[in-house]
Short mmCIF file of C-alpha atoms and ligand atoms in Angstrom, two decimals:
data_model
loop_
_atom_site.label_atom_id
_atom_site.label_comp_id
_atom_site.label_asym_id
_atom_site.label_seq_id
_atom_site.Cartn_x
_atom_site.Cartn_y
_atom_site.Cartn_z
CA MET A 1 -20.26 -14.29 16.33
CA GLU A 2 -20.58 -11.24 14.15
CA ILE A 3 -18.61 -9.22 11.60
CA GLU A 4 -19.24 -5.50 11.04
CA PHE A 5 -17.76 -3.87 7.91
CA ALA A 6 -16.75 -0.53 9.39
CA GLY A 7 -14.44 0.77 6.64
CA ALA A 8 -13.35 0.17 3.03
CA ALA A 9 -17.02 -0.79 2.46
CA ARG A 10 -18.08 0.23 -1.06
CA GLU A 11 -14.86 2.25 -1.25
CA VAL A 12 -11.12 1.60 -1.33
CA THR A 13 -9.76 3.31 1.78
CA GLY A 14 -10.39 3.19 5.54
CA SER A 15 -9.94 -0.59 5.88
CA CYS A 16 -11.58 -1.80 9.14
CA HIS A 17 -13.69 -4.84 10.03
CA ILE A 18 -14.94 -5.55 13.54
CA VAL A 19 -15.23 -9.16 14.72
CA ARG A 20 -17.26 -9.80 17.89
CA MET A 21 -17.32 -13.18 19.65
CA ASN A 22 -17.39 -14.59 23.19
CA GLY A 23 -18.01 -11.06 24.47
CA LYS A 24 -14.70 -9.92 22.93
CA THR A 25 -14.10 -7.41 20.15
CA VAL A 26 -11.24 -7.60 17.63
CA LEU A 27 -10.47 -5.14 14.82
CA LEU A 28 -9.03 -6.25 11.50
CA ASP A 29 -7.09 -3.12 10.39
CA PHE A 30 -7.84 0.45 11.38
CA GLY A 31 -6.99 2.46 8.28
CA MET A 32 -7.33 6.04 7.21
CA PHE A 33 -10.00 7.22 4.79
CA GLN A 34 -8.21 9.08 1.99
CA GLY A 35 -9.51 11.51 -0.60
CA ARG A 36 -10.69 15.11 -0.56
CA ARG A 37 -9.72 16.70 2.75
CA SER A 38 -13.18 18.23 3.28
CA GLU A 39 -14.87 14.82 3.04
CA THR A 40 -12.44 12.64 4.97
CA ARG A 41 -11.59 14.69 8.03
CA ALA A 42 -14.85 14.08 9.91
CA LYS A 43 -14.95 10.45 8.76
CA ASN A 44 -11.46 9.82 10.13
CA ALA A 45 -12.16 11.55 13.42
CA ALA A 46 -15.31 9.47 14.12
CA LEU A 47 -14.55 6.21 15.93
CA PRO A 48 -16.82 3.28 14.94
CA LEU A 49 -16.91 1.97 18.53
CA ALA A 50 -15.76 2.90 22.02
CA VAL A 51 -12.01 2.33 22.41
CA ARG A 52 -12.50 0.56 25.78
CA GLU A 53 -14.50 -2.16 23.98
CA ILE A 54 -11.54 -3.18 21.77
CA ASP A 55 -9.62 -6.19 23.06
CA ALA A 56 -7.12 -6.59 20.20
CA VAL A 57 -6.24 -5.41 16.69
CA VAL A 58 -4.90 -7.63 13.90
CA LEU A 59 -3.19 -5.56 11.21
CA SER A 60 -2.71 -6.80 7.61
CA HIS A 61 0.00 -4.35 6.47
CA ALA A 62 1.54 -0.93 6.97
CA HIS A 63 -0.17 1.08 4.22
CA ILE A 64 -1.92 4.14 5.63
CA ASP A 65 -5.35 3.06 4.37
CA HIS A 66 -4.97 0.00 6.67
CA ALA A 67 -2.89 1.23 9.63
CA GLY A 68 -3.29 5.01 9.49
CA ARG A 69 -5.86 5.48 12.26
CA LEU A 70 -4.17 3.26 14.87
CA PRO A 71 -2.61 6.33 16.57
CA LEU A 72 -6.15 7.61 17.08
CA LEU A 73 -6.78 4.54 19.24
CA THR A 74 -3.73 5.04 21.43
CA ALA A 75 -4.53 8.77 21.64
CA ASN A 76 -7.83 7.64 23.20
CA GLY A 77 -6.25 5.30 25.72
CA TYR A 78 -5.99 2.01 23.80
CA ALA A 79 -3.40 -0.19 25.53
CA ASN A 80 -4.13 -3.71 24.21
CA PRO A 81 -2.02 -5.54 21.61
CA ILE A 82 -1.84 -4.80 17.88
CA TYR A 83 -0.72 -8.02 16.14
CA CYS A 84 1.14 -7.78 12.82
CA THR A 85 4.22 -9.18 11.07
CA ALA A 86 7.64 -7.96 12.20
CA ALA A 87 8.22 -6.05 8.93
CA THR A 88 4.81 -4.39 9.19
CA ARG A 89 5.71 -3.18 12.66
CA ASP A 90 9.00 -1.68 11.43
CA LEU A 91 7.43 -0.11 8.34
CA SER A 92 4.57 1.27 10.45
CA ALA A 93 7.11 3.07 12.62
CA VAL A 94 8.28 5.20 9.66
CA MET A 95 4.87 5.49 7.99
CA LEU A 96 2.86 6.49 11.05
CA ALA A 97 5.52 9.06 12.01
CA ASP A 98 5.22 10.52 8.51
CA SER A 99 1.43 10.45 8.78
CA ALA A 100 1.53 12.26 12.15
CA HIS A 101 3.70 14.91 10.53
CA ILE A 102 1.13 15.33 7.72
CA GLN A 103 -1.74 15.55 10.28
CA GLU A 104 0.11 18.30 12.15
CA LYS A 105 0.78 20.24 8.91
CA ASP A 106 -2.86 19.82 7.84
CA ALA A 107 -4.09 21.17 11.17
CA GLU A 108 -1.78 24.19 10.83
CA PHE A 109 -3.10 24.83 7.32
CA LEU A 110 -6.73 24.59 8.44
CA ALA A 111 -6.12 26.78 11.47
CA LYS A 112 -4.67 29.48 9.22
CA ARG A 113 -7.62 29.33 6.85
CA GLN A 114 -10.35 29.16 9.48
CA ARG A 115 -8.58 31.46 11.95
CA GLU A 116 -9.31 29.12 14.85
CA ALA A 117 -7.35 26.31 16.39
CA VAL A 118 -7.90 22.92 14.73
CA PRO A 119 -6.31 20.00 16.55
CA PRO A 120 -4.46 17.47 14.39
CA LEU A 121 -6.14 14.05 14.07
CA TYR A 122 -3.16 12.78 16.06
CA GLY A 123 0.42 13.72 16.80
CA MET A 124 3.88 12.15 16.74
CA ARG A 125 3.52 10.89 20.30
CA ASP A 126 0.35 8.95 19.44
CA ALA A 127 2.10 7.41 16.43
CA THR A 128 4.94 6.25 18.68
CA THR A 129 2.59 4.74 21.28
CA ALA A 130 0.68 2.90 18.52
CA VAL A 131 3.93 1.30 17.34
CA ASP A 132 4.74 0.42 20.98
CA ARG A 133 1.51 -1.63 21.07
CA MET A 134 2.51 -3.61 17.96
CA ILE A 135 3.69 -7.16 18.42
CA GLY A 136 5.75 -8.33 15.43
CA LEU A 137 5.08 -12.00 14.63
CA PRO A 138 6.35 -14.45 11.98
CA TYR A 139 4.29 -15.71 9.03
CA ASP A 140 2.68 -19.16 9.09
CA THR A 141 2.58 -19.47 12.88
CA TRP A 142 -0.64 -19.53 14.92
CA PHE A 143 -1.05 -17.02 17.73
CA ASP A 144 -3.84 -16.42 20.25
CA VAL A 145 -5.78 -13.19 19.79
CA VAL A 146 -8.49 -13.40 22.49
CA PRO A 147 -9.92 -16.47 24.29
CA GLY A 148 -11.47 -18.72 21.63
CA MET A 149 -9.81 -16.94 18.70
CA ARG A 150 -6.45 -17.71 17.14
CA ALA A 151 -4.92 -16.27 13.98
CA ILE A 152 -2.22 -16.91 11.41
CA PHE A 153 -0.54 -14.66 8.82
CA SER A 154 0.10 -15.75 5.20
CA ASP A 155 2.24 -13.65 2.84
CA ALA A 156 -0.07 -11.46 0.73
CA GLY A 157 2.75 -10.52 -1.69
CA HIS A 158 1.60 -6.88 -1.81
CA ILE A 159 4.25 -4.90 0.10
CA LEU A 160 7.01 -5.95 2.48
CA GLY A 161 5.39 -7.57 5.53
CA SER A 162 1.90 -7.67 4.02
CA ALA A 163 -0.34 -10.49 5.23
CA SER A 164 -3.62 -12.22 4.66
CA VAL A 165 -5.16 -13.18 7.99
CA THR A 166 -6.98 -16.38 8.91
CA LEU A 167 -9.05 -16.17 12.11
CA GLU A 168 -10.21 -19.40 13.69
CA CYS A 169 -13.03 -18.70 16.11
CA VAL A 170 -14.65 -21.13 18.54
CA GLU A 171 -17.83 -20.00 20.24
CA GLY A 172 -20.29 -22.28 22.05
CA GLY A 173 -18.86 -25.38 20.40
CA THR A 174 -18.98 -24.03 16.81
CA ARG A 175 -15.80 -23.35 14.93
CA LYS A 176 -15.68 -20.80 12.09
CA ARG A 177 -12.82 -19.74 9.89
CA ILE A 178 -12.73 -16.19 8.63
CA VAL A 179 -10.12 -15.38 5.98
CA PHE A 180 -9.31 -11.69 5.44
CA SER A 181 -7.30 -11.19 2.26
CA GLY A 182 -5.71 -7.84 3.20
CA ASP A 183 -4.40 -6.37 -0.07
CA VAL A 184 -3.43 -9.14 -2.50
CA GLY A 185 -0.31 -8.57 -4.62
CA ARG A 186 0.87 -10.16 -7.85
CA ASN A 187 3.15 -13.00 -8.85
CA GLY A 188 6.58 -11.87 -9.98
CA LEU A 189 6.81 -8.49 -8.24
CA PRO A 190 10.42 -7.58 -7.44
CA ILE A 191 11.89 -8.33 -3.97
CA ILE A 192 8.75 -9.58 -2.24
CA ARG A 193 7.42 -13.12 -2.46
CA ASP A 194 4.38 -14.16 -4.46
CA PRO A 195 1.00 -14.16 -2.67
CA LYS A 196 0.40 -17.35 -0.69
CA PRO A 197 -3.33 -18.05 -0.29
CA PRO A 198 -4.21 -19.24 3.24
CA THR A 199 -4.68 -22.99 3.59
CA GLY A 200 -7.28 -24.94 5.52
CA GLY A 201 -10.46 -23.60 3.92
CA ALA A 202 -12.80 -20.82 5.03
CA ASP A 203 -16.42 -20.23 5.99
CA VAL A 204 -16.18 -16.55 5.17
CA VAL A 205 -13.70 -14.69 2.95
CA ILE A 206 -13.38 -10.91 3.23
CA LEU A 207 -11.77 -10.12 -0.12
CA GLU A 208 -10.28 -6.92 -1.51
CA SER A 209 -11.56 -5.90 -4.95
CA THR A 210 -9.51 -2.84 -5.97
CA TYR A 211 -9.07 -4.08 -9.55
CA GLY A 212 -12.14 -6.33 -9.66
CA ASN A 213 -12.97 -5.02 -13.14
CA ARG A 214 -9.46 -4.72 -14.60
CA THR A 215 -6.64 -6.81 -16.00
CA HIS A 216 -2.99 -5.73 -15.79
CA PRO A 217 -0.15 -6.25 -18.23
CA PRO A 218 2.30 -8.87 -16.89
CA VAL A 219 4.99 -7.80 -14.41
CA ALA A 220 7.64 -9.24 -16.72
CA GLY A 221 8.49 -6.63 -19.30
CA ALA A 222 8.32 -3.63 -16.98
CA ARG A 223 12.06 -3.80 -16.30
CA ASP A 224 12.96 -3.80 -20.01
CA GLN A 225 10.72 -0.80 -20.56
CA LEU A 226 12.44 0.94 -17.67
CA ALA A 227 15.82 0.27 -19.32
CA ARG A 228 14.59 1.71 -22.61
CA VAL A 229 13.25 4.89 -20.96
CA VAL A 230 16.49 5.53 -19.05
CA SER A 231 18.70 4.85 -22.08
CA GLU A 232 16.68 6.99 -24.50
CA THR A 233 16.45 9.90 -22.08
CA ALA A 234 20.17 9.78 -21.25
CA ALA A 235 20.97 9.76 -24.97
CA ARG A 236 19.03 13.03 -25.31
CA GLY A 237 20.99 14.45 -22.37
CA GLY A 238 17.80 14.62 -20.29
CA ARG A 239 16.54 13.55 -16.88
CA VAL A 240 14.07 10.85 -15.96
CA LEU A 241 11.71 12.25 -13.32
CA VAL A 242 9.72 9.59 -11.48
CA PRO A 243 6.91 10.43 -9.05
CA ALA A 244 6.78 7.34 -6.82
CA PHE A 245 5.36 6.19 -3.49
CA SER A 246 8.17 6.14 -0.95
CA VAL A 247 7.33 2.73 0.44
CA GLY A 248 7.32 -0.21 -1.93
CA ARG A 249 7.41 1.30 -5.39
CA THR A 250 10.65 3.24 -4.80
CA GLN A 251 12.46 0.15 -3.48
CA GLU A 252 11.22 -1.94 -6.43
CA LEU A 253 12.55 0.66 -8.88
CA VAL A 254 15.93 0.82 -7.12
CA TYR A 255 16.08 -2.98 -7.20
CA ASP A 256 15.26 -3.16 -10.92
CA LEU A 257 17.73 -0.35 -11.72
CA HIS A 258 20.34 -2.29 -9.74
CA ILE A 259 19.74 -5.36 -11.94
CA LEU A 260 19.86 -3.25 -15.12
CA ALA A 261 23.09 -1.54 -14.02
CA ARG A 262 24.74 -4.91 -13.28
CA GLU A 263 23.69 -6.21 -16.67
CA GLY A 264 24.97 -3.07 -18.38
CA LYS A 265 21.51 -2.34 -19.79
CA ILE A 266 21.42 1.29 -18.64
CA PRO A 267 24.07 3.96 -19.12
CA GLU A 268 26.10 5.11 -16.10
CA VAL A 269 23.94 8.03 -14.99
CA PRO A 270 23.42 8.98 -11.34
CA ILE A 271 20.16 7.79 -9.75
CA TYR A 272 18.88 10.03 -6.96
CA ILE A 273 16.40 8.74 -4.38
CA ASP A 274 15.13 12.09 -3.25
CA SER A 275 12.81 11.34 -0.30
CA PRO A 276 13.57 11.05 3.43
CA LEU A 277 10.62 8.66 3.91
CA ALA A 278 11.89 6.45 1.08
CA ILE A 279 15.34 6.39 2.69
CA ASP A 280 13.85 5.30 6.04
CA ALA A 281 11.65 2.71 4.34
CA THR A 282 14.66 1.37 2.41
CA THR A 283 16.45 0.89 5.74
CA VAL A 284 13.48 -1.17 6.97
CA PHE A 285 13.54 -3.26 3.77
CA ALA A 286 17.24 -3.96 4.29
CA MET A 287 16.43 -5.17 7.83
CA HIS A 288 14.15 -7.94 6.58
CA PRO A 289 16.02 -10.09 4.04
CA GLU A 290 14.37 -13.16 5.66
CA ILE A 291 11.14 -12.40 3.76
CA PHE A 292 12.65 -11.51 0.37
CA ASP A 293 11.81 -13.73 -2.59
CA GLN A 294 14.73 -16.18 -2.49
CA THR A 295 13.98 -17.41 -6.01
CA GLU A 296 15.17 -14.09 -7.48
CA ASP A 297 18.69 -13.93 -8.86
CA LEU A 298 19.75 -10.59 -7.35
CA VAL A 299 18.42 -11.56 -3.89
CA GLN A 300 20.67 -14.65 -3.99
CA LYS A 301 23.75 -12.91 -5.37
CA VAL A 302 23.93 -9.51 -3.70
CA GLN A 303 24.31 -8.64 -0.04
CA ASP A 304 22.91 -5.12 -0.24
CA LEU A 305 20.10 -4.80 -2.78
CA PHE A 306 19.64 -1.06 -2.39
CA LYS A 307 23.25 0.13 -2.65
CA PHE A 308 25.23 0.22 -5.89
CA PRO A 309 27.64 2.75 -7.40
CA LEU A 310 25.03 4.76 -9.35
CA VAL A 311 22.47 5.23 -6.59
CA ARG A 312 22.52 8.21 -4.23
CA TYR A 313 20.16 8.98 -1.38
CA THR A 314 19.41 12.66 -0.71
CA ARG A 315 17.88 13.33 2.69
CA ASP A 316 18.58 17.03 2.93
CA ALA A 317 16.16 19.57 1.37
CA ALA A 318 19.11 21.74 0.26
CA GLU A 319 20.75 18.75 -1.45
CA SER A 320 17.45 18.06 -3.21
CA LYS A 321 17.17 21.63 -4.53
CA ALA A 322 20.81 21.57 -5.64
CA LEU A 323 19.96 18.78 -8.10
CA ASN A 324 18.20 21.39 -10.24
CA SER A 325 21.43 23.22 -11.00
CA GLN A 326 23.35 20.04 -11.81
CA HIS A 327 24.09 19.28 -15.46
CA GLY A 328 23.83 16.09 -17.45
CA PRO A 329 21.47 13.14 -17.50
CA MET A 330 20.18 11.60 -14.29
CA VAL A 331 17.26 9.69 -12.79
CA VAL A 332 15.33 11.32 -9.93
CA ILE A 333 12.82 9.25 -7.93
CA ALA A 334 10.80 11.38 -5.51
CA ALA A 335 7.45 11.40 -3.70
CA SER A 336 4.58 11.83 -3.85
CA GLY A 337 3.34 9.02 -6.05
CA MET A 338 0.59 11.09 -7.69
CA ALA A 339 2.69 14.30 -7.81
CA GLU A 340 0.29 16.02 -5.42
CA ALA A 341 2.92 17.08 -2.90
CA GLY A 342 6.52 16.42 -1.94
CA ARG A 343 9.85 17.00 -3.62
CA ILE A 344 8.79 15.74 -7.05
CA LEU A 345 6.97 19.08 -7.44
CA HIS A 346 10.11 21.20 -7.59
CA HIS A 347 11.69 18.74 -10.01
CA LEU A 348 8.60 19.02 -12.24
CA ALA A 349 8.50 22.83 -11.93
CA HIS A 350 12.09 22.83 -13.14
CA GLY A 351 12.05 19.95 -15.62
CA ALA A 352 8.60 19.48 -17.18
CA SER A 353 9.19 22.08 -19.89
CA ASP A 354 12.43 20.54 -21.18
CA PRO A 355 11.80 18.20 -24.16
CA ARG A 356 14.99 16.24 -23.39
CA ASN A 357 13.44 15.01 -20.11
CA THR A 358 11.04 12.14 -19.47
CA ILE A 359 8.37 12.01 -16.79
CA LEU A 360 7.95 8.33 -15.95
CA ILE A 361 4.64 7.28 -14.40
CA VAL A 362 4.79 3.95 -12.54
CA GLY A 363 1.60 3.90 -10.46
CA PHE A 364 -2.12 4.54 -10.46
CA GLN A 365 -2.97 8.25 -10.86
CA ALA A 366 -6.30 9.25 -9.33
CA GLU A 367 -8.62 11.79 -10.88
CA HIS A 368 -7.95 15.46 -10.10
CA THR A 369 -4.25 14.87 -9.38
CA LEU A 370 -1.26 16.44 -11.12
CA GLY A 371 -0.08 12.93 -12.00
CA ARG A 372 -3.32 12.34 -13.91
CA ARG A 373 -2.83 15.62 -15.83
CA ILE A 374 0.62 14.37 -16.82
CA VAL A 375 -0.71 10.98 -17.97
CA GLU A 376 -3.33 12.78 -20.03
CA GLN A 377 -0.53 14.91 -21.56
CA ALA A 378 -2.16 18.22 -20.61
CA PRO A 379 -0.33 20.97 -22.54
CA VAL A 380 0.18 23.05 -19.40
CA LEU A 381 0.70 21.91 -15.80
CA ARG A 382 0.05 23.99 -12.71
CA VAL A 383 2.89 23.57 -10.20
CA PHE A 384 3.15 25.73 -7.06
CA GLY A 385 0.55 28.05 -8.62
CA ASP A 386 2.66 28.65 -11.76
CA GLU A 387 1.94 27.46 -15.28
CA VAL A 388 4.58 25.08 -16.64
CA PRO A 389 4.30 23.91 -20.27
CA LEU A 390 4.54 20.13 -20.50
CA ARG A 391 7.19 19.46 -23.14
CA ALA A 392 8.96 16.53 -21.50
CA ARG A 393 8.18 13.09 -22.87
CA VAL A 394 5.64 11.12 -20.79
CA GLU A 395 5.95 7.35 -20.37
CA VAL A 396 3.61 5.07 -18.40
CA LEU A 397 4.70 1.68 -16.99
CA ALA A 398 1.62 -0.23 -15.80
CA GLY A 399 3.40 -3.49 -14.93
CA TYR A 400 4.41 -2.38 -11.43
CA SER A 401 0.90 -2.50 -9.88
CA ALA A 402 1.01 -3.85 -6.29
CA HIS A 403 -2.58 -5.19 -6.49
CA GLY A 404 -3.71 -8.30 -8.27
CA ASP A 405 -6.14 -7.86 -11.15
CA ARG A 406 -9.50 -9.64 -11.39
CA ASN A 407 -7.95 -12.88 -12.67
CA GLU A 408 -5.29 -12.93 -9.97
CA LEU A 409 -7.87 -12.21 -7.23
CA ARG A 410 -10.08 -14.98 -8.56
CA GLN A 411 -7.14 -17.46 -8.60
CA TRP A 412 -6.34 -16.50 -5.03
CA LEU A 413 -9.93 -17.10 -3.93
CA ASP A 414 -10.12 -20.42 -5.79
CA ALA A 415 -6.96 -21.56 -3.99
CA VAL A 416 -8.50 -20.67 -0.60
CA ARG A 417 -11.66 -22.62 -1.49
CA ASP A 418 -10.08 -25.64 -3.12
CA ASP A 419 -7.45 -26.31 -0.51
CA GLY A 420 -8.17 -29.82 0.74
CA THR A 421 -6.31 -29.67 4.04
CA ARG A 422 -9.26 -28.67 6.20
CA GLU A 423 -9.32 -30.83 9.33
CA ASP A 424 -13.05 -31.56 9.30
CA GLY A 425 -12.80 -32.73 5.70
CA GLY A 426 -14.86 -29.79 4.48
CA GLY A 427 -14.02 -27.71 1.51
CA ALA A 428 -17.32 -25.96 1.12
CA THR A 429 -17.58 -22.80 -0.92
CA PRO A 430 -17.13 -19.82 1.40
CA ASP A 431 -19.42 -16.82 1.61
CA VAL A 432 -17.54 -13.95 -0.01
CA TYR A 433 -17.70 -10.33 1.15
CA LEU A 434 -16.02 -7.87 -1.19
CA VAL A 435 -14.34 -4.87 0.41
CA HIS A 436 -11.66 -2.31 -0.60
CA GLY A 437 -13.09 -1.44 -4.02
CA GLU A 438 -15.14 1.18 -5.83
CA PRO A 439 -18.78 0.08 -6.34
CA GLU A 440 -18.30 -0.29 -10.09
CA ALA A 441 -15.32 -2.66 -9.70
CA GLN A 442 -17.09 -4.60 -6.92
CA ASP A 443 -20.34 -5.12 -8.82
CA ALA A 444 -18.52 -6.39 -11.91
CA PHE A 445 -16.34 -8.69 -9.82
CA ALA A 446 -19.31 -10.02 -7.78
CA GLU A 447 -21.05 -10.96 -11.02
CA GLN A 448 -17.94 -12.73 -12.29
CA LEU A 449 -17.59 -14.70 -9.03
CA ARG A 450 -21.24 -15.78 -9.03
CA GLU A 451 -20.79 -17.09 -12.56
CA ALA A 452 -17.67 -18.93 -11.39
CA GLY A 453 -19.59 -20.89 -8.75
CA TYR A 454 -19.64 -18.67 -5.68
CA PRO A 455 -23.36 -18.46 -4.87
CA SER A 456 -23.00 -16.04 -1.95
CA VAL A 457 -21.09 -12.88 -2.95
CA ASP A 458 -21.87 -9.55 -1.41
CA ALA A 459 -20.30 -6.08 -1.25
CA PRO A 460 -21.53 -4.79 2.10
CA VAL A 461 -22.38 -1.14 2.72
CA PRO A 462 -20.63 0.63 5.63
CA HIS A 463 -21.54 -0.75 9.09
CA ARG A 464 -23.47 -3.70 7.70
CA LYS A 465 -23.31 -6.56 10.22
CA ILE A 466 -23.40 -10.26 9.43
CA VAL A 467 -23.95 -13.06 11.94
CA LEU A 468 -22.06 -16.35 11.61
ZN1 ZN B 1 -1.98 -1.81 0.59
ZN1 ZN B 2 -5.22 -0.92 0.70
#
């Protein structure tokens, strides 16, 4: 059997690994490459293998860098199963529809600039057919993928429905276990459960390494900081403007604001969730209480986590614009997470120059994004082509990261290795292949793992194949 690292190899996005055995071919993830449009378009359009060769897909979670190219498969005639958790299937329905919409807009933009027709990578119909192929399965239950290969999902604690995947492959009398981490979350994140490392040992671990060279502040503490920011801003009569990803981060913020409101730790100011995608994603969250972290107080006490008297959901564009003429303090949570697009832009155009306001940054801000300019406290921002002086206060909350840091990744890997429940009595140290990380983070992490007793650690280049 063979594994080919077809995406997220020496980079973070485009997650895709191809497993071939018994004459069958299975994809782990089929994600979108993200970054500068000029560089990613051709990369996303190129398929790493013929669609007719693919017998099944196993999907770790709904983020676009893992699921975003699945509609490209169905657009090319793919009609075999895509296995994932039930929540991943439901979240994919809203995320792939949103992605199709972005592809169509992008194609329109390019067509205008190049004055010739540019087809979108895929359309709404392809997104729908991809979701139709998805089979939603429970965690911790084996299922057959292709003859000789079975798989099981463990909670990766990263976003709702996220999974690590164990593949057990039998070929010609040899049995191999391949563990694919997916994206590994952190202990203590709101709503979702803590990561649960797969049990039973592994011959090979394909491990994400996004923060392989970083440590995060603890999750605990982020909520208190959030309370302080809201209270201080409201006392100045200002607004808290939060650029946030619509899926995951927005729901965590609503959840934490709900707790703070119940405890009387924030003043009674309206909280606007100003994003149609976030509203749809929140509906999906509310559909899956069975996978919430039952050890959390609010989860036990409250029927509806995402509804409370202060919170308002604005779907309509006109409603969103009307917020600008409203008076008094408020909190506005809007996409996009790095302030590159979306409704947050008109809130920033209107509110960044007012010293009473706060711009609250809750996620990673990539280079060359407006969010990064805000973090760096640039004196002037460029929004919709206009110059806006940055006079609002800027606050950064790093505790909400959805990815484990190098210590948390290492603990996760140790737990996979040291689990003693393997049937054949083994417990050997697995070969580790680092994926989903920038080269700098991967090289530092590989070194750390070698020192910690993992003799075989590698960060494969794109399309590198290994034979098991
Ligand atoms: Zn992810
Ligand atoms: Zn990812």
